[in-house]
Coordinates of C-alpha atoms in Angstrom, one line a residue:
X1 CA 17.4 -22.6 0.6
X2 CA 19.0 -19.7 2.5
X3 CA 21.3 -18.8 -0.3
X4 CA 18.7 -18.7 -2.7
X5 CA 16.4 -16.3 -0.5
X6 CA 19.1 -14.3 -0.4
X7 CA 20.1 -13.9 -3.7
X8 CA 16.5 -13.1 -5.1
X9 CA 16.9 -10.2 -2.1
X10 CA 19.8 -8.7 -3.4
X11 CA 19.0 -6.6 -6.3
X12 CA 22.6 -6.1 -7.9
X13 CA 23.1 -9.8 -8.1
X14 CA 20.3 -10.5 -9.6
X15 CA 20.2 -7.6 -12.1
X16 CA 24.0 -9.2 -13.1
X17 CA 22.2 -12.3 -14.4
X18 CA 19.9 -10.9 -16.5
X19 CA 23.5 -9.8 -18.7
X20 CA 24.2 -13.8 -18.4
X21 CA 24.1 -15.4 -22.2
X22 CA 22.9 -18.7 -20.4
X23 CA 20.9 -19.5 -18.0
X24 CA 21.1 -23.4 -16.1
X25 CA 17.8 -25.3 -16.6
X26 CA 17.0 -24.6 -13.2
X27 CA 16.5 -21.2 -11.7
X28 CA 14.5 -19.3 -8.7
X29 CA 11.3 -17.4 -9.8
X30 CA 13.2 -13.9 -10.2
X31 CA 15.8 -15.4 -12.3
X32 CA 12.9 -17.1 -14.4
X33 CA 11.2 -13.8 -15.0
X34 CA 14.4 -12.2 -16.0
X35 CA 14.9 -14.8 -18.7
X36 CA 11.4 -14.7 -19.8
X37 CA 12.3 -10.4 -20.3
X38 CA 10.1 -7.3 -20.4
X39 CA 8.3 -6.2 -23.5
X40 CA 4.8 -6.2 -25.2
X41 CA 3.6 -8.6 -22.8
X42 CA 4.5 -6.7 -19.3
X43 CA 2.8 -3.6 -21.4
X44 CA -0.6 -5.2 -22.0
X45 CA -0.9 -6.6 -18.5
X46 CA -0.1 -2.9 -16.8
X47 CA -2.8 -1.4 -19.6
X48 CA -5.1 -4.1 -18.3
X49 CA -4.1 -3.7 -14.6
X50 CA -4.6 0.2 -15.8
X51 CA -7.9 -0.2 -17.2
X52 CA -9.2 -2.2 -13.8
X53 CA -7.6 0.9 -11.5
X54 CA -9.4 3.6 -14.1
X55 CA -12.9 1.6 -13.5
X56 CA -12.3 1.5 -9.5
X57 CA -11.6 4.8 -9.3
X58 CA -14.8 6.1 -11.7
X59 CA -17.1 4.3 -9.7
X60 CA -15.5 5.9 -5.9
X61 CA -16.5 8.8 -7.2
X62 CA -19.3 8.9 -9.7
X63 CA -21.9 9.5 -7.2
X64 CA -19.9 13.2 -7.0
X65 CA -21.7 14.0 -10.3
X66 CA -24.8 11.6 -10.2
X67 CA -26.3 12.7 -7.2
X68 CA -26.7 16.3 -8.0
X69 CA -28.6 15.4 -10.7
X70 CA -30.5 12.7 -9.2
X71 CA -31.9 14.7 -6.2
X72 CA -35.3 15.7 -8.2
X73 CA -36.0 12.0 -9.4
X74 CA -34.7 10.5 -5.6
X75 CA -35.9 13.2 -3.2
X76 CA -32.8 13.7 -1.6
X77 CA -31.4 16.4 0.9
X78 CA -27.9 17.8 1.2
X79 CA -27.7 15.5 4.4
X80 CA -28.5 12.8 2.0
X81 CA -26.0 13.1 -0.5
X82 CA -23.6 13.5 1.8
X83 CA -23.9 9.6 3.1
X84 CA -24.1 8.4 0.0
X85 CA -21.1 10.1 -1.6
X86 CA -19.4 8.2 1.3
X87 CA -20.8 4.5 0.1
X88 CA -17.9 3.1 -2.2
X89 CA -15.3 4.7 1.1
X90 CA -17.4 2.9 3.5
X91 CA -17.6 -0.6 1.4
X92 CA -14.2 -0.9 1.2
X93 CA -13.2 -0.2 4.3
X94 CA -15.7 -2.8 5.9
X95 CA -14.6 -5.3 2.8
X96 CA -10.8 -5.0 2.1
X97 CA -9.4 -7.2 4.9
X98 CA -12.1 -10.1 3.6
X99 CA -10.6 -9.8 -0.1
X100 CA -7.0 -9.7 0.9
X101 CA -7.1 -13.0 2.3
X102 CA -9.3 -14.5 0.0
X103 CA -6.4 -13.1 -2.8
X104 CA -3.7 -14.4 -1.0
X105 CA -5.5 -17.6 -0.4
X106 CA -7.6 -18.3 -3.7
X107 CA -4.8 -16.4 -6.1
X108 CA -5.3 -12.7 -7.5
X109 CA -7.1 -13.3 -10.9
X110 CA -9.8 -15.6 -9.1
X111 CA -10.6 -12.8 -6.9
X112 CA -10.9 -10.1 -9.3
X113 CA -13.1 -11.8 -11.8
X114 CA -15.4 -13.2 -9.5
X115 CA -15.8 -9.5 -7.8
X116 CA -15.9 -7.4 -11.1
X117 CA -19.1 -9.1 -12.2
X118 CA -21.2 -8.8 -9.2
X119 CA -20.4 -5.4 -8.9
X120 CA -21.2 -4.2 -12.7
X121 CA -24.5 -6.4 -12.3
X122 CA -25.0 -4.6 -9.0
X123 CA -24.5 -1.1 -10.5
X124 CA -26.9 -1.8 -13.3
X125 CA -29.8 -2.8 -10.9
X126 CA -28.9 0.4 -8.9
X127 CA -29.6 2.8 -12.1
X128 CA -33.2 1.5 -11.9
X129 CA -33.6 2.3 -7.8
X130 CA -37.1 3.8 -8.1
X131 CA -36.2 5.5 -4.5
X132 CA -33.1 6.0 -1.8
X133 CA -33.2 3.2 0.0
X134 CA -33.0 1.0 -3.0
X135 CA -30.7 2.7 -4.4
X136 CA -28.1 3.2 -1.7
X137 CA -28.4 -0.9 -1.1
X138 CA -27.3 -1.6 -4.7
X139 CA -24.9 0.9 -4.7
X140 CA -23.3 -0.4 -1.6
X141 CA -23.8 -4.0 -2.9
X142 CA -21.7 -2.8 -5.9
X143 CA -18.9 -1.1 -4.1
X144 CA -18.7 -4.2 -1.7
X145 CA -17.6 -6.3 -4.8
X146 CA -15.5 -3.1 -6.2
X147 CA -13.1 -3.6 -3.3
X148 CA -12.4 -6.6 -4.7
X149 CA -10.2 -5.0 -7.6
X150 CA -9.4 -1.9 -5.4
X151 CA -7.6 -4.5 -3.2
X152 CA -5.7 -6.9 -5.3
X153 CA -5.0 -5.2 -8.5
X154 CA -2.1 -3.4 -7.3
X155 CA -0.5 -6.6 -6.5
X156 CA -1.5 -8.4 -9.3
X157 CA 0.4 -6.0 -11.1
X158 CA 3.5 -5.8 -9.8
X159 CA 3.6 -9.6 -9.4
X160 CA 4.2 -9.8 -13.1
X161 CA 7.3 -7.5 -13.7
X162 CA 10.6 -8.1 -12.8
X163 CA 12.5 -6.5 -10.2
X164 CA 14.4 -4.2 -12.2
X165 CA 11.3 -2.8 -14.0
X166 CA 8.7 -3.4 -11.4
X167 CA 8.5 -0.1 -9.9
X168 CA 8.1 1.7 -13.4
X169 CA 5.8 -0.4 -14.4
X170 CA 3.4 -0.3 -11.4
X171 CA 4.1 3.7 -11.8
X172 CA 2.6 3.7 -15.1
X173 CA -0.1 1.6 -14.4
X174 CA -1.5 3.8 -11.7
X175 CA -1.6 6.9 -13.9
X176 CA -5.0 5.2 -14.9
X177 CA -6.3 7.0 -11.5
X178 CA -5.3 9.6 -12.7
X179 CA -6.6 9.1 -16.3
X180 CA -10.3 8.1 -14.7
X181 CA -10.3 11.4 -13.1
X182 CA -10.2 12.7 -16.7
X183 CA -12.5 10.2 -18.2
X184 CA -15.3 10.4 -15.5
X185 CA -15.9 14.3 -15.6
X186 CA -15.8 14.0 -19.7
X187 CA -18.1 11.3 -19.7
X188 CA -20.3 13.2 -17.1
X189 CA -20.6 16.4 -19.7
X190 CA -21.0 14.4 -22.5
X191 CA -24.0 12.2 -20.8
X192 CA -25.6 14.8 -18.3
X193 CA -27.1 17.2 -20.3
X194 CA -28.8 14.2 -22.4
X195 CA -32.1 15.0 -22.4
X196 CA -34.4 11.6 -21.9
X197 CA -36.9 10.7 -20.2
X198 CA -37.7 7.1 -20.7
X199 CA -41.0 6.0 -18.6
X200 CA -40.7 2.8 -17.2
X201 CA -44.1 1.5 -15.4
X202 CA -43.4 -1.0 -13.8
X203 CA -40.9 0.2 -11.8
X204 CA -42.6 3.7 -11.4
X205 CA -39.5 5.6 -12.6
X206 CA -38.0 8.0 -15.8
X207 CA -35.1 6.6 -16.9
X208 CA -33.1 10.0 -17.1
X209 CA -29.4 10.6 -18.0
X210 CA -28.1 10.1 -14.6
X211 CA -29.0 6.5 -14.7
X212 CA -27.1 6.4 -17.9
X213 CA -24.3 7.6 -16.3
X214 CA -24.4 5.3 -13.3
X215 CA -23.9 2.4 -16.0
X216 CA -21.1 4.3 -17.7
X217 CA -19.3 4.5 -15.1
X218 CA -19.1 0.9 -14.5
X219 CA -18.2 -0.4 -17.9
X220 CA -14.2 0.0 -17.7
X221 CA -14.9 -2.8 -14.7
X222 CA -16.9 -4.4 -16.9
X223 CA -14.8 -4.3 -20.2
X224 CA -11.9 -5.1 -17.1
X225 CA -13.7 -8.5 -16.6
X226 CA -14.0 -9.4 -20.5
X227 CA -9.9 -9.3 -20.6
X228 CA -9.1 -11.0 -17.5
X229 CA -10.4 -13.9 -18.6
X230 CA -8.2 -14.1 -21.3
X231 CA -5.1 -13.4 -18.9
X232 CA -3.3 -16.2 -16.2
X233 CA -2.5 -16.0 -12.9
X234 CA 0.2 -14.2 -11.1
X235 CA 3.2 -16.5 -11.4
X236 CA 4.5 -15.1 -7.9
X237 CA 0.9 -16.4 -6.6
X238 CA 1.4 -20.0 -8.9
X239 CA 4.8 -20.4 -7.6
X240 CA 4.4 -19.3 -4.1
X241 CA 1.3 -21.9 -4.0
X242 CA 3.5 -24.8 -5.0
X243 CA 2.4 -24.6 -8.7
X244 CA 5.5 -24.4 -10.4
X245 CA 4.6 -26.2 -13.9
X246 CA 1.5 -23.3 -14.1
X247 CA 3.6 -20.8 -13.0
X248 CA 6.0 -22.1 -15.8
X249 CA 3.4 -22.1 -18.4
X250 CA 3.1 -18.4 -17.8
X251 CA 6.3 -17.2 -17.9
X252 CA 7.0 -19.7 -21.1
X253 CA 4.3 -17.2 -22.7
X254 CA 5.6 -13.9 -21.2
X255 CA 9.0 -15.1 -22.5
X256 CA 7.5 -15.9 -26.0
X257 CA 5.2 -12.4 -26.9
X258 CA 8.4 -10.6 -25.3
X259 CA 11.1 -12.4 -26.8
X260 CA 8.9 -12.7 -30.0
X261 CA 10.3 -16.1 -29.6
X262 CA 8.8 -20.3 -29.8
X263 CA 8.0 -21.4 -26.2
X264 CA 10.4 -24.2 -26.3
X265 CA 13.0 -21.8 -26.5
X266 CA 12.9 -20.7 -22.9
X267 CA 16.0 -22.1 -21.5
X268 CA 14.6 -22.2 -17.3
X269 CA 12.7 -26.1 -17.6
X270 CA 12.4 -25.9 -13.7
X271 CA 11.9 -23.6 -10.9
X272 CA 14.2 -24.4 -7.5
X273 CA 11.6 -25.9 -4.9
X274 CA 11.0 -23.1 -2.8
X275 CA 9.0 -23.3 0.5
X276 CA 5.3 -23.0 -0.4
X277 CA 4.6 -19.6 0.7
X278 CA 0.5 -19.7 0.3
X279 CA -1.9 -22.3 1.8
X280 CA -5.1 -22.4 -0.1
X281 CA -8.5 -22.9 2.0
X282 CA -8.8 -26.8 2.4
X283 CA -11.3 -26.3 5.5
X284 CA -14.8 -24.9 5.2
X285 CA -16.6 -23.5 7.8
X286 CA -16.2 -20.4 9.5
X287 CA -14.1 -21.2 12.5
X288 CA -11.3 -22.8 9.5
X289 CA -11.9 -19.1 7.7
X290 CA -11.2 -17.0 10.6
X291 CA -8.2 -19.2 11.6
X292 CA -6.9 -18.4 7.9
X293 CA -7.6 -14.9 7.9
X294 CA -5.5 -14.3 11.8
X295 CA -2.5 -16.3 10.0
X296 CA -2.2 -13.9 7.4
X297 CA -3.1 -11.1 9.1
X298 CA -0.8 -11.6 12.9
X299 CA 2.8 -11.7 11.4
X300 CA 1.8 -8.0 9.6
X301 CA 2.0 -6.7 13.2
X302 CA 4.7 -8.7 14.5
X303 CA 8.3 -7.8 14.1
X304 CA 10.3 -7.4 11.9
X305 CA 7.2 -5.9 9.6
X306 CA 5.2 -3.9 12.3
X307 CA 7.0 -0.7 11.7
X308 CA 6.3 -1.1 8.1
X309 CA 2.7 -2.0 8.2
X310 CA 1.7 1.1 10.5
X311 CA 4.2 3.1 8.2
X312 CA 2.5 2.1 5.1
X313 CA -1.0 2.2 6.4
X314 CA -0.4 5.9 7.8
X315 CA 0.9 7.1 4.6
X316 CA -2.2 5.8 2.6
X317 CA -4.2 7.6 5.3
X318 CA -2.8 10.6 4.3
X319 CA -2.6 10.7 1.0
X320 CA -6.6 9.0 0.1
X321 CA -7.4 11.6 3.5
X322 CA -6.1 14.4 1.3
X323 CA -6.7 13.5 -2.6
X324 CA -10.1 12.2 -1.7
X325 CA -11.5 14.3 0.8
X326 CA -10.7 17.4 -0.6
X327 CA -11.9 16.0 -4.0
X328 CA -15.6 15.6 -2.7
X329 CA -16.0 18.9 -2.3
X330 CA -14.1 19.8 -5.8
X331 CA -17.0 21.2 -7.3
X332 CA -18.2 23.6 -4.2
X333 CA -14.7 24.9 -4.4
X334 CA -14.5 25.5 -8.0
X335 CA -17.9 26.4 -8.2
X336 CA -17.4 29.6 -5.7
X337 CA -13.9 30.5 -7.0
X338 CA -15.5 30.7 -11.0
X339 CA -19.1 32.3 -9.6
X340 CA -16.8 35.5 -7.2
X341 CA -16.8 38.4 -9.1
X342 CA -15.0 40.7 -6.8
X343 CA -11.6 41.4 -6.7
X344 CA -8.7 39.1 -5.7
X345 CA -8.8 37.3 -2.9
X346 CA -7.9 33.8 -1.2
X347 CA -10.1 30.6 -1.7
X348 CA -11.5 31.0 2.0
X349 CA -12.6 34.1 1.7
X350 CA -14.3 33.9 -1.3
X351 CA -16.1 30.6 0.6
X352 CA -16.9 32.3 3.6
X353 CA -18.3 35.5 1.4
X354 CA -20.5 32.9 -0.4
X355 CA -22.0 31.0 2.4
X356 CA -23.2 34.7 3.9
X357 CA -24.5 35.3 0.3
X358 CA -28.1 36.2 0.4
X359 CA -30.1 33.5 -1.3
X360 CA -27.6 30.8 -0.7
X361 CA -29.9 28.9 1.5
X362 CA -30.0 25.5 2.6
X363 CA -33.1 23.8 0.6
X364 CA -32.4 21.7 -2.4
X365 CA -33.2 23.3 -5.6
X366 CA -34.5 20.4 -8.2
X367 CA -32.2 20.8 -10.6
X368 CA -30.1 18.5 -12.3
X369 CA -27.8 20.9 -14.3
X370 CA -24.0 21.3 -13.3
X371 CA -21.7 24.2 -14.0
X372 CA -20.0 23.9 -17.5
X373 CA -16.6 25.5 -16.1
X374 CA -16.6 22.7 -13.1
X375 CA -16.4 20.2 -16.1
X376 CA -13.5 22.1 -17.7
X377 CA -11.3 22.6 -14.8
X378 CA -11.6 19.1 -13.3
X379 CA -10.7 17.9 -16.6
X380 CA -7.8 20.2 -16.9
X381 CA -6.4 18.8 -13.0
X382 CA -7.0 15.6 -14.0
X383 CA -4.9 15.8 -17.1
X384 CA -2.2 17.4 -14.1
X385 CA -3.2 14.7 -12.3
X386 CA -2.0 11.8 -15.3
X387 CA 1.5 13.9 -15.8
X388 CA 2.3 13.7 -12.4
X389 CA 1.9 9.7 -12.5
X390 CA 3.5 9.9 -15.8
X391 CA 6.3 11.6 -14.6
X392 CA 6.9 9.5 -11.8
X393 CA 7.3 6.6 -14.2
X394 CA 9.5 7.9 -16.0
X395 CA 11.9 9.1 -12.9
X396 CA 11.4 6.5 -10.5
X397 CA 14.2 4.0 -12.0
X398 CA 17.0 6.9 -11.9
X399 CA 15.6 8.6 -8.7
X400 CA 14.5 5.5 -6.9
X401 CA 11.0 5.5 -5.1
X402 CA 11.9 7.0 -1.8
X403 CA 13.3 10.3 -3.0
X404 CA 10.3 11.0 -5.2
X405 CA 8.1 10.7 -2.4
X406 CA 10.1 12.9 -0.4
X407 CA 10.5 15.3 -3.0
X408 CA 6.4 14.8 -4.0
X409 CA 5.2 15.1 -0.6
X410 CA 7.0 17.6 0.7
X411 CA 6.1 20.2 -2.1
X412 CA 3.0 19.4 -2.1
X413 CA 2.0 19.9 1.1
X414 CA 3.8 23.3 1.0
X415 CA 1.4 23.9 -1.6
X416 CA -1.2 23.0 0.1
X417 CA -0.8 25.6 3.2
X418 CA -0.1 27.9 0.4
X419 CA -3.7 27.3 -1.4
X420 CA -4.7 28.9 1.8
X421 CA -2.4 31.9 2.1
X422 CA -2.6 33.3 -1.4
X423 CA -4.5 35.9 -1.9
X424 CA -5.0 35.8 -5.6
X425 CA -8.0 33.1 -6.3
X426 CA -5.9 32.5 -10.1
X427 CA -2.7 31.6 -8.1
X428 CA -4.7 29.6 -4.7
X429 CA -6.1 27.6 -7.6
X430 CA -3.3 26.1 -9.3
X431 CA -1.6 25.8 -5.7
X432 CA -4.7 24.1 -4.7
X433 CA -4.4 21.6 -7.8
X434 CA -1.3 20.9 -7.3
X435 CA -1.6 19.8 -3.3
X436 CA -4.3 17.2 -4.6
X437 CA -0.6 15.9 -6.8
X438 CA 0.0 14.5 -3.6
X439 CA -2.8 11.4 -5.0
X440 CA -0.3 10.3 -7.6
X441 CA 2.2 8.7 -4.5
X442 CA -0.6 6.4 -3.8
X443 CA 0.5 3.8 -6.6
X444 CA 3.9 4.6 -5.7
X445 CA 3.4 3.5 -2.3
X446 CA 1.7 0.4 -3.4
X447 CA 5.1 -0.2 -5.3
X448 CA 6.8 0.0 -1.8
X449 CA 4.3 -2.3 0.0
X450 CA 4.9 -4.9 -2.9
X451 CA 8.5 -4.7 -2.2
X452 CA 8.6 -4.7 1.7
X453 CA 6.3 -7.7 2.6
X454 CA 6.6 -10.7 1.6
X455 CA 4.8 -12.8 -0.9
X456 CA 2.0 -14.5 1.6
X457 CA 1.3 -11.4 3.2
X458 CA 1.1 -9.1 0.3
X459 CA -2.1 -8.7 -0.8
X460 CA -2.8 -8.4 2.6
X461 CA -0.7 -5.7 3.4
X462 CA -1.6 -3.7 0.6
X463 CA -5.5 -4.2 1.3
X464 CA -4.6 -3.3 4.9
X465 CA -2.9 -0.1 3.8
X466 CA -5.6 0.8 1.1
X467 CA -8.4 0.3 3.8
X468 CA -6.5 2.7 5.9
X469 CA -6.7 4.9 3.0
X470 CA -10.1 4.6 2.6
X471 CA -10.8 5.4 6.3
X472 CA -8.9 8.3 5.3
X473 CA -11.1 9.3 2.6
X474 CA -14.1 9.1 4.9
X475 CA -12.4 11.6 7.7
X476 CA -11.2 13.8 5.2
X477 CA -14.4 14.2 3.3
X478 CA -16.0 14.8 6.4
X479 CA -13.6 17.1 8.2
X480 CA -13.0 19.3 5.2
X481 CA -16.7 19.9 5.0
X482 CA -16.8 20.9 8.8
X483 CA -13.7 23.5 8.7
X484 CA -14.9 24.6 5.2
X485 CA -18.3 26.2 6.6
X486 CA -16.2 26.9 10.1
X487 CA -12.1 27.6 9.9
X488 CA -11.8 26.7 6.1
X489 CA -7.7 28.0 6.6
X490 CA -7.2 25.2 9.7
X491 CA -8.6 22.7 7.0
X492 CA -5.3 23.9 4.4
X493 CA -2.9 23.5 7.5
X494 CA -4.0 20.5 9.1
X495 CA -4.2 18.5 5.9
X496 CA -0.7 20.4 4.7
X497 CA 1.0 19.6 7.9
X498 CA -0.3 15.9 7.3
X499 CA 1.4 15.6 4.2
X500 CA 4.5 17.2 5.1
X501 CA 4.3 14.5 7.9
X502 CA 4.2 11.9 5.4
X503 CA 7.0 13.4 3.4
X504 CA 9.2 13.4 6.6
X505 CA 8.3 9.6 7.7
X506 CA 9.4 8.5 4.0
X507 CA 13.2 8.8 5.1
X508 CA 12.8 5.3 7.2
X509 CA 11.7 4.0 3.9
X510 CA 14.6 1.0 2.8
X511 CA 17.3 3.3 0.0
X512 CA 17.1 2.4 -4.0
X513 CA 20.2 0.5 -3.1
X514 CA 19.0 -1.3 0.1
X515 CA 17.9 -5.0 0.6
X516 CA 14.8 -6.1 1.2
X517 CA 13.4 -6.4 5.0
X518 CA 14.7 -9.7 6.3
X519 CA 12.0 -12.8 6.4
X520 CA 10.1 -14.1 9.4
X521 CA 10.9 -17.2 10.8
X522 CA 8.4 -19.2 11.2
X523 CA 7.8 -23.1 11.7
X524 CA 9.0 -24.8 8.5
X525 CA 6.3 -26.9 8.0
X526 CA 3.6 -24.1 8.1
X527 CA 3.2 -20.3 6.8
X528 CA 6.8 -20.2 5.4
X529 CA 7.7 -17.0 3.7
X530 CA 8.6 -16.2 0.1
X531 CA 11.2 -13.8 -0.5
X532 CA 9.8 -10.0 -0.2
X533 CA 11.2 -9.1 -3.5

């Protein structure tokens, strides 16, 4: 048992028997999914994995461009808008740890599916809310089931690839955040200035464009939920459950679109008995559920993977901290640097000179228009923002996943301190874009996560670190928008310095070359490990 654990853990060994021109008719999991190869198949699941990430990541942050133009038909203040922008942060974070163990105790599809359609259903009832309250309810509802896939689709998609194309593979699947921060502005200008106003009685409400767009929003989830029923199981989950004859199923199809091959040609006809790794919920009640959820979670802050949960979870702080918290306030940003028509000068001051404008008071003008050029430029970062993940794909095999986020992180949060210092609006700008690159380490990290715990703790870990993230999002947002109308430069430094703090805790991260962390030991006849890889 030992031996095999330790061969799946070392990477060079393993990647030697993928050259092997047999395989025996027994094998461990990783040497299964190196005989059933990488192809067509591994590419649909990441551009379903992809689409799932692109709808999570509309939805976070629709409410930036609904809102504005719902504040006639909803009443709301600036006050207002400011708690509900913070909905889908707050959801999560209340929500992740609850869908991490129900993933790693009910399996990842299960979890998704079930989640996606509550929270499209949800989001369709909130585009009717005929006032706040209402609405803010369903949109919380919604983004309560939207953690759901914001917590398990990361590992759902890296539990399909093998080791030697894993990372890649979860790179390019998370430049769909990247691609929804395209998508959503494009969709906004396309739907926004729609001019309907549909009278619905009964509910005492217009049904305007923004309610359009709340449903828009929502339909790669939805669209998410149609494919995933056509897809299996994570084999790591099946196998790690002590469903080897499923989990063989699946690879016998992976090995077949990829191979372009019969099924019956697959030479592994059984998997080596491994320990099973993940204990589904026999127990009801809610004593049995909490017991569950403290055996997953306790070992995360044990040794040897303490120092890699708070490593992880501080890094996603970070990043969502700085990606998302500056990104809610995107459009004031933009919006003042296109309006200043003086001469050159840094993004603060052309703030600071725009707050003291005359006329720039603090009552909500009921109108649901938006600046053209904020549409164009978000577009134009978010297309930055889809190279970057791009990129990253494409290096992280020769460069290995540690030295891209040192190299990421640390130039980006030089860029970030010098947004602040330039004095030239055209040159803080692009400096300014490219400190919000930074975002495009989060799948990366995720990568890591998937590699450093192992199989039973996973999902947990990851929805752990992603909650942290999202605790993040709600300090940053709020933070930024305090310095921004007080110190807007200590916002630049602080959240610089933070990155550049991330960048520097990366070099504890485990080398391209290194093993895997070593396995807990635990009693062998409950919550035995699976091997991290």
């Amino acid at each position: 048992m030992e031996k095999d654990e330790m061969k799946a853990n070392n990477l060079p060994e393993v990647l030697k028997m993928e050259k092997k021109q047999a395989y025996d008719n027994s094998a461990t999991l990783d040497e299964a999914m190196f005989a059933s190869g990488f192809g067509i198949y591994n590419i649909l699941h990441m551009l379903l994995s992809g689409l799932i990430l692109m709808g999570v990541i509309m939805q976070s942050l629709a409410l930036g461009y609904v809102l504005p133009a719902a504040q006639c038909d909803l009443d709301l203040t600036l006050q207002q808008r400011g708690w509900l922008a913070a909905i889908p942060f707050s959801a999560i974070i209340l929500t992740s740890y609850f869908w991490g163990w129900l993933a790693d105790t009910r399996g990842r599809r299960f979890v998704m599916l079930f989640s996606m359609l509550i929270s499209t259903v949800f989001a369709v009832l909130a585009s009717f809310s005929p006032e706040i309250i209402s609405f803010a309810v369903l949109s919380f509802t919604s983004a309560v089931f939207m953690a759901g896939p914001s917590s398990v689709v990361y590992t759902y998609l890296g539990e399909f690839t093998n080791l030697r194309h894993r990372d890649k593979i979860v790179a390019f699947g998370s430049s769909f955040v990247g691609i929804g921060t395209v998508v959503l502005p494009a969709v906004s200008w396309l739907i926004l200035p729609i001019d309907i106003a549909l009278p619905i009685n009964f509910l005492s409400i217009t049904y305007r464009s923004w309610r359009l767009l709340v449903i828009a929003a929502n339909l790669p989830l939805a669209i998410g939920f149609v494919l995933l029923l056509f897809a299996p199981e994570s084999p790591k989950f099946l196998n790690a459950s002590g469903q080897q004859e499923a989990c063989l199923r699946v690879l016998r199809q992976m090995y077949a679109v990829n191979k372009r091959l019969p099924e019956e040609n697959y030479p592994i006809k059984s998997l080596v008995e491994e320990s099973h790794t993940v204990k589904a919920l026999e127990s009801s009640g809610l004593i049995a559920v909490f017991k569950s959820m403290k055996d997953q979670t306790l070992p995360l802050f044990q040794v040897p993977l303490l120092k890699w949960t708070l490593l992880i979870c501080f890094i996603q702080f970070g990043l969502f901290g700085t990606t998302n918290g500056y990104y809610v306030w995107f459009p004031t940003i933009l919006n003042s640097v296109a309006n200043h028509d003086g001469g050159s000068a840094g993004i603060c001051a052309i703030l600071d000179a725009h707050q003291k404008s005359p006329g720039n008071g603090t009552d909500v003008a009921c109108d649901d228009t938006m600046n053209t050029t904020t549409f164009e430029l978000s577009i134009y970062i978010g297309l930055v923002f889809s190279s970057m993940y791009i990129i990253v794909g494409f290096l992280v095999d020769f460069m290995g996943k540690k030295l891209i986020l040192l190299l990421v992180l640390s130039s980006t949060g030089i860029c970030g301190i010098g947004a602040h210092l330039a004095q030239n609006q055209n040159i803080a700008v692009v400096l300014f874009a490219v400190f919000q690159m930074c975002g495009a380490c989060i799948g990366l990290t995720n990568a890591v996560t998937v590699e450093l715990f192992p199989t039973k703790y996973r999902a947990m870990a990851i929805c752990l670190s992603m909650m942290m993230g999202r605790v993040g999002s709600m300090a940053g947002s709020n933070l930024i928008g305090m310095f921004l109308s007080t110190n807007c430069g200590l916002s630049f430094y602080m959240f610089g310095g933070l990155i550049l703090t991330c960048a520097l805790l990366c070099f504890t991260l485990p080398g391209k070359s290194d093993s895997a962390p070593k396995i807990i030991k635990t009693d062998p006849t409950r919550n035995q490990t699976h091997e991290p890889a």
